[in-house]
Short mmCIF file of C-alpha atoms in Angstrom, two decimals:
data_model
loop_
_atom_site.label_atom_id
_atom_site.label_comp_id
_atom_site.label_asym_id
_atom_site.label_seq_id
_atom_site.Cartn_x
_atom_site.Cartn_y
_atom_site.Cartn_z
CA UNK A 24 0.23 -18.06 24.92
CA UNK A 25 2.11 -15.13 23.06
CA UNK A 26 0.82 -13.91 19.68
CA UNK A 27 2.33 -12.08 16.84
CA UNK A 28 0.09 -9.61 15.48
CA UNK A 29 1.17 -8.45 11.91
CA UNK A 30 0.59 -11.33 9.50
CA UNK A 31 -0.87 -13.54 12.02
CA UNK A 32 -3.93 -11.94 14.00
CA UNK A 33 -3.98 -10.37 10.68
CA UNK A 34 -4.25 -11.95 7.14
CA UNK A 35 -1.99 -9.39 5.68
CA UNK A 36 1.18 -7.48 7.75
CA UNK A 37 -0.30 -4.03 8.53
CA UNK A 38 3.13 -2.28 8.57
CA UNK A 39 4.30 -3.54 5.74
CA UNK A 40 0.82 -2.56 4.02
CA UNK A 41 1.00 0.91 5.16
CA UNK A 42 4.72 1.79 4.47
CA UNK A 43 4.72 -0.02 1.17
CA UNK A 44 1.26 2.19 0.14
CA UNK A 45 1.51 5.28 1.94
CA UNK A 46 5.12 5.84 2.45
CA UNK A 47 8.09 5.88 -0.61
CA UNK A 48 8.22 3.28 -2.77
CA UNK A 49 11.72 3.90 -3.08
CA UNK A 50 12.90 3.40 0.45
CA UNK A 51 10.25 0.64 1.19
CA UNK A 52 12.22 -1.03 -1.53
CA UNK A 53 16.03 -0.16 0.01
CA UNK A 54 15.23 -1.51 3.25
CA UNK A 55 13.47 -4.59 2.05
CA UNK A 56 16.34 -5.44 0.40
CA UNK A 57 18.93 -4.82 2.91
CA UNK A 58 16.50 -6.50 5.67
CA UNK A 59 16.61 -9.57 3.05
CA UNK A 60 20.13 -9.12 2.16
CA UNK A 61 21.14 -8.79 6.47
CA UNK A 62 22.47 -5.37 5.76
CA UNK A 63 19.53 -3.67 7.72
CA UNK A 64 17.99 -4.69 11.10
CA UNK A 65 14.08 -5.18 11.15
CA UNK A 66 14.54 -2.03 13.79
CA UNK A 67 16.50 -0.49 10.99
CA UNK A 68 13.85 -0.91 8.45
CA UNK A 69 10.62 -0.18 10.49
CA UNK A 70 12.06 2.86 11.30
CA UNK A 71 13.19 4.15 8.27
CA UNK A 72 10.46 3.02 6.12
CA UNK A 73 7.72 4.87 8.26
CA UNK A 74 9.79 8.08 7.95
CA UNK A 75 8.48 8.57 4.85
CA UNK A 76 4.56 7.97 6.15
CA UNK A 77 2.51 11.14 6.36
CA UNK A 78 -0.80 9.84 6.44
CA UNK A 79 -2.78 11.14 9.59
CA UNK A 80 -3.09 8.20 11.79
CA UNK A 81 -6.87 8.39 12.01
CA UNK A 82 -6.74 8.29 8.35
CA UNK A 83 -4.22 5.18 8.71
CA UNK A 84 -6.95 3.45 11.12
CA UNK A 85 -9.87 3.66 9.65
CA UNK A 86 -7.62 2.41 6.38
CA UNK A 87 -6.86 -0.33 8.24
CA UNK A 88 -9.99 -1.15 9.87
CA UNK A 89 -11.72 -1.22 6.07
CA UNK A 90 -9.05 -3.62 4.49
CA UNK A 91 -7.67 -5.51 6.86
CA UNK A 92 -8.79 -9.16 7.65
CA UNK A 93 -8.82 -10.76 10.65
CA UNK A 94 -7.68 -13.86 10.73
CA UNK A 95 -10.59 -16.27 11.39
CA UNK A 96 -10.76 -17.73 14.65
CA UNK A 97 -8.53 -15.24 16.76
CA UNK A 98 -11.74 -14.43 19.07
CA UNK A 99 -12.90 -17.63 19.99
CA UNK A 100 -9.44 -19.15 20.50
CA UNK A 101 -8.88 -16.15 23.02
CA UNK A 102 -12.04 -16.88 25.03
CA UNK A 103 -10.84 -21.35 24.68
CA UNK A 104 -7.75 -19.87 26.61
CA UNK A 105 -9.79 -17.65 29.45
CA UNK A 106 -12.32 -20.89 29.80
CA UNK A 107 -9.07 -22.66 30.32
CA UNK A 108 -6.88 -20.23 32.76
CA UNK A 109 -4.21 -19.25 30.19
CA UNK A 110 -3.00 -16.00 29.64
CA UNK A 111 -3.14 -14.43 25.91
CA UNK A 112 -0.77 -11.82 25.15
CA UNK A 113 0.29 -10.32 21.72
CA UNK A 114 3.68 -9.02 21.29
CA UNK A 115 4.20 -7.14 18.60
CA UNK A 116 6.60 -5.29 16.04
CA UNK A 117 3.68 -3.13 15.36
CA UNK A 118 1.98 -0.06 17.15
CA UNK A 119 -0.67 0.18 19.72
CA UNK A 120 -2.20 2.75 18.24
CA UNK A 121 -3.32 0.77 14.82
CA UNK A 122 -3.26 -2.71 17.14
CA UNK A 123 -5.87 -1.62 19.66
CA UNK A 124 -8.57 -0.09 17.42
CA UNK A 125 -8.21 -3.66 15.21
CA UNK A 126 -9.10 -5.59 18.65
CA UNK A 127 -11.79 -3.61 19.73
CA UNK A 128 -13.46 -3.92 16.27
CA UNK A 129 -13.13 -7.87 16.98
CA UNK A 130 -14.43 -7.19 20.13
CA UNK A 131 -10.73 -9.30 21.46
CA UNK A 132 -9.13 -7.62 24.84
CA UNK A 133 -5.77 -9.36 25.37
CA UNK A 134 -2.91 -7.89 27.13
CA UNK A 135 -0.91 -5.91 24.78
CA UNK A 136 3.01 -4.93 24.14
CA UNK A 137 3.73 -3.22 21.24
CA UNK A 138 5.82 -0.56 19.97
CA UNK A 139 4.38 3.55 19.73
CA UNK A 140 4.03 5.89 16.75
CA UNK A 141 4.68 9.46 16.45
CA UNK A 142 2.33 10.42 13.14
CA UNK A 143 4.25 13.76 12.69
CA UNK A 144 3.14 15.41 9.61
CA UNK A 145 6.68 15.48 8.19
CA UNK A 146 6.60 11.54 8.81
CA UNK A 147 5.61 8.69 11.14
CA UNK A 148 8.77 8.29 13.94
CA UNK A 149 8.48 4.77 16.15
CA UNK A 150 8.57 5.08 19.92
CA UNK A 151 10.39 1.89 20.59
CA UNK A 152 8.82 -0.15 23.26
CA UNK A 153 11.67 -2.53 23.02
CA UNK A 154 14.94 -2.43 24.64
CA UNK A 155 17.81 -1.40 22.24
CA UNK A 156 20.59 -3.63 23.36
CA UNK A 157 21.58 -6.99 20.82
CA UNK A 158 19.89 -10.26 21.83
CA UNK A 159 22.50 -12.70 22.99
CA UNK A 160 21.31 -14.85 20.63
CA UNK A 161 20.45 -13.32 17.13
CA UNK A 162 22.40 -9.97 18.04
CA UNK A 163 19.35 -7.63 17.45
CA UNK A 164 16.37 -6.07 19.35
CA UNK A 165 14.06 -9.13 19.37
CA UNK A 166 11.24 -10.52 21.38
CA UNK A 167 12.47 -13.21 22.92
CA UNK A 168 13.09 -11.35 26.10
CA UNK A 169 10.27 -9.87 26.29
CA UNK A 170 8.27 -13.56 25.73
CA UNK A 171 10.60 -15.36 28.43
CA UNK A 172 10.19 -12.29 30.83
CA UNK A 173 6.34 -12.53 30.58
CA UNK A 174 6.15 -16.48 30.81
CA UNK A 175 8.60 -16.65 33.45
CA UNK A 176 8.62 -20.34 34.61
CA UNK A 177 5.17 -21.13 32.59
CA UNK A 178 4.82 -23.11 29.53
CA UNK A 179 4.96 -20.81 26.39
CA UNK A 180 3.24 -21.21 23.54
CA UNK A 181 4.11 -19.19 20.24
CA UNK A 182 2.21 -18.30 17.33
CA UNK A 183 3.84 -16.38 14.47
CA UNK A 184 4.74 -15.80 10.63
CA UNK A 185 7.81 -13.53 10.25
CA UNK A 186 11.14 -12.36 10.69
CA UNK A 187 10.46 -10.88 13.84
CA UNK A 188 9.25 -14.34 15.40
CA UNK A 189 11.94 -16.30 14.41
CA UNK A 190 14.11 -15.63 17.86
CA UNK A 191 11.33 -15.89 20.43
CA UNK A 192 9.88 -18.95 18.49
CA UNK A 193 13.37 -20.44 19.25
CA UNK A 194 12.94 -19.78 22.83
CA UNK A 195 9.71 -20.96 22.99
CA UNK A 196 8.18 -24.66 24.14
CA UNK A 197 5.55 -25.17 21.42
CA UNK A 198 5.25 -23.10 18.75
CA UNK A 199 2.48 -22.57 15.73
CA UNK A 200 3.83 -21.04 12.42
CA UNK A 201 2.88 -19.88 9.17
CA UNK A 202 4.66 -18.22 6.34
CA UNK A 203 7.82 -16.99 6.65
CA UNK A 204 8.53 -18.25 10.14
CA UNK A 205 7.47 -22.00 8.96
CA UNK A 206 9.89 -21.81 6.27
CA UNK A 207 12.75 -20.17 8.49
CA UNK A 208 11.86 -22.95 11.25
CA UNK A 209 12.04 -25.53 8.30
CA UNK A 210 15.29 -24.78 6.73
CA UNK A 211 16.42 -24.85 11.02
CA UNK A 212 15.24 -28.17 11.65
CA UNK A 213 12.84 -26.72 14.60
CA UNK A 214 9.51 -28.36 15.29
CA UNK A 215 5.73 -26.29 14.80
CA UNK A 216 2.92 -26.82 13.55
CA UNK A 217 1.74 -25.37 10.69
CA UNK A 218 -1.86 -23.28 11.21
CA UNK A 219 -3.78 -21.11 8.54
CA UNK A 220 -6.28 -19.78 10.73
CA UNK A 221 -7.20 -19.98 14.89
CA UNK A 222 -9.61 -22.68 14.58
CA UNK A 223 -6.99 -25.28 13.55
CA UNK A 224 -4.90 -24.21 16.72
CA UNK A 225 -8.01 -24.40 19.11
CA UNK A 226 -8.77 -27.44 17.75
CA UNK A 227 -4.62 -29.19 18.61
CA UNK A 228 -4.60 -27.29 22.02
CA UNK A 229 -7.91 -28.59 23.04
#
């Protein structure tokens, strides 16, 4: 089982919060646009958009840990899948460093890729944990090797909500959406199921 984390362990996307309130309003804007538009990569954007983000990063995690909501029924679909032998891994867009504190304040340990930060005081700078070369498929830096490579022959089951799903959701065998991934999978013709919190995708894979 392979989860997003912005936007779907979380009620709200966490980068987007923090580069949208902390960083410049005036380049969060720019690279919204050209990520929207498809004159920016989502690399493209994350990247420039934290530039601009000087907060201290213990600043940025206790931020985050104060208005960020988990979405309800992460932890106990996480232990359903240890009761039941399946691995839980989030791969994310997002950094370990505002990721991991999240999880332990759930009290959730699941197996963890995610891109690094730099918090420099002259501006944030990602440590990308993804390989830079084009996706075969979508022609960026996506997930969906990452997914396949950690579900090898196994059964993979995706849960997601954003532009960064889309390819790996593709790739995947079953796949839970919400969002902006259920509309993208819509307008593609590609079966999900719709979820709006855990409990409703314990409930279908029990």
């Amino acid at each position: 089982m392979v989860v997003d984390f912005d936007g779907t362990v979380t009620e709200t996307d966490v980068l987007d919060t923090i580069a949208r309130t902390f960083g410049d309003p005036v380049v969060y804007q720019e690279v919204d646009d050209g990520l929207h538009d498809g004159t920016l990569t989502l690399r493209q954007v994350i990247t420039r958009e934290f530039e601009p983000v000087r907060m201290p990063l213990d600043e940025a995690v206790q931020w985050a840990l104060e208005n960020v909501r988990m979405r309800p029924g992460f932890r106990e679909l996480v232990e359903l899948a240890r009761d039941r032998g399946w691995r839980v891994v989030v791969v994310s867009s997002g950094f370990h460093e505002l990721i991991e504190p999240m999880l332990e304040n759930e009290g959730v340990e699941v197996e963890l890729h995610a891109n690094r930060v730099d918090p420099r005081p002259d501006g944030w700078r990602v440590i990308w944990r993804y390989d830079d070369a084009n996706c075969e498929v979508c022609g960026e830096s996506c997930k969906r090797s990452t997914v396949r490579e950690l579900a090898g022959d196994d059964e993979v089951v995706y849960i997601g909500d954003g532009i960064s799903d889309r390819c790996a959701a593709e790739a995947s065998d079953r796949v839970f959406a919400t969002r902006g991934l259920a509309r993208y999978l819509d307008e593609r013709g590609v079966p999900y199921e719709r979820f709006d919190d855990f409990h409703s995708i314990a409930e279908s894979l029990a």
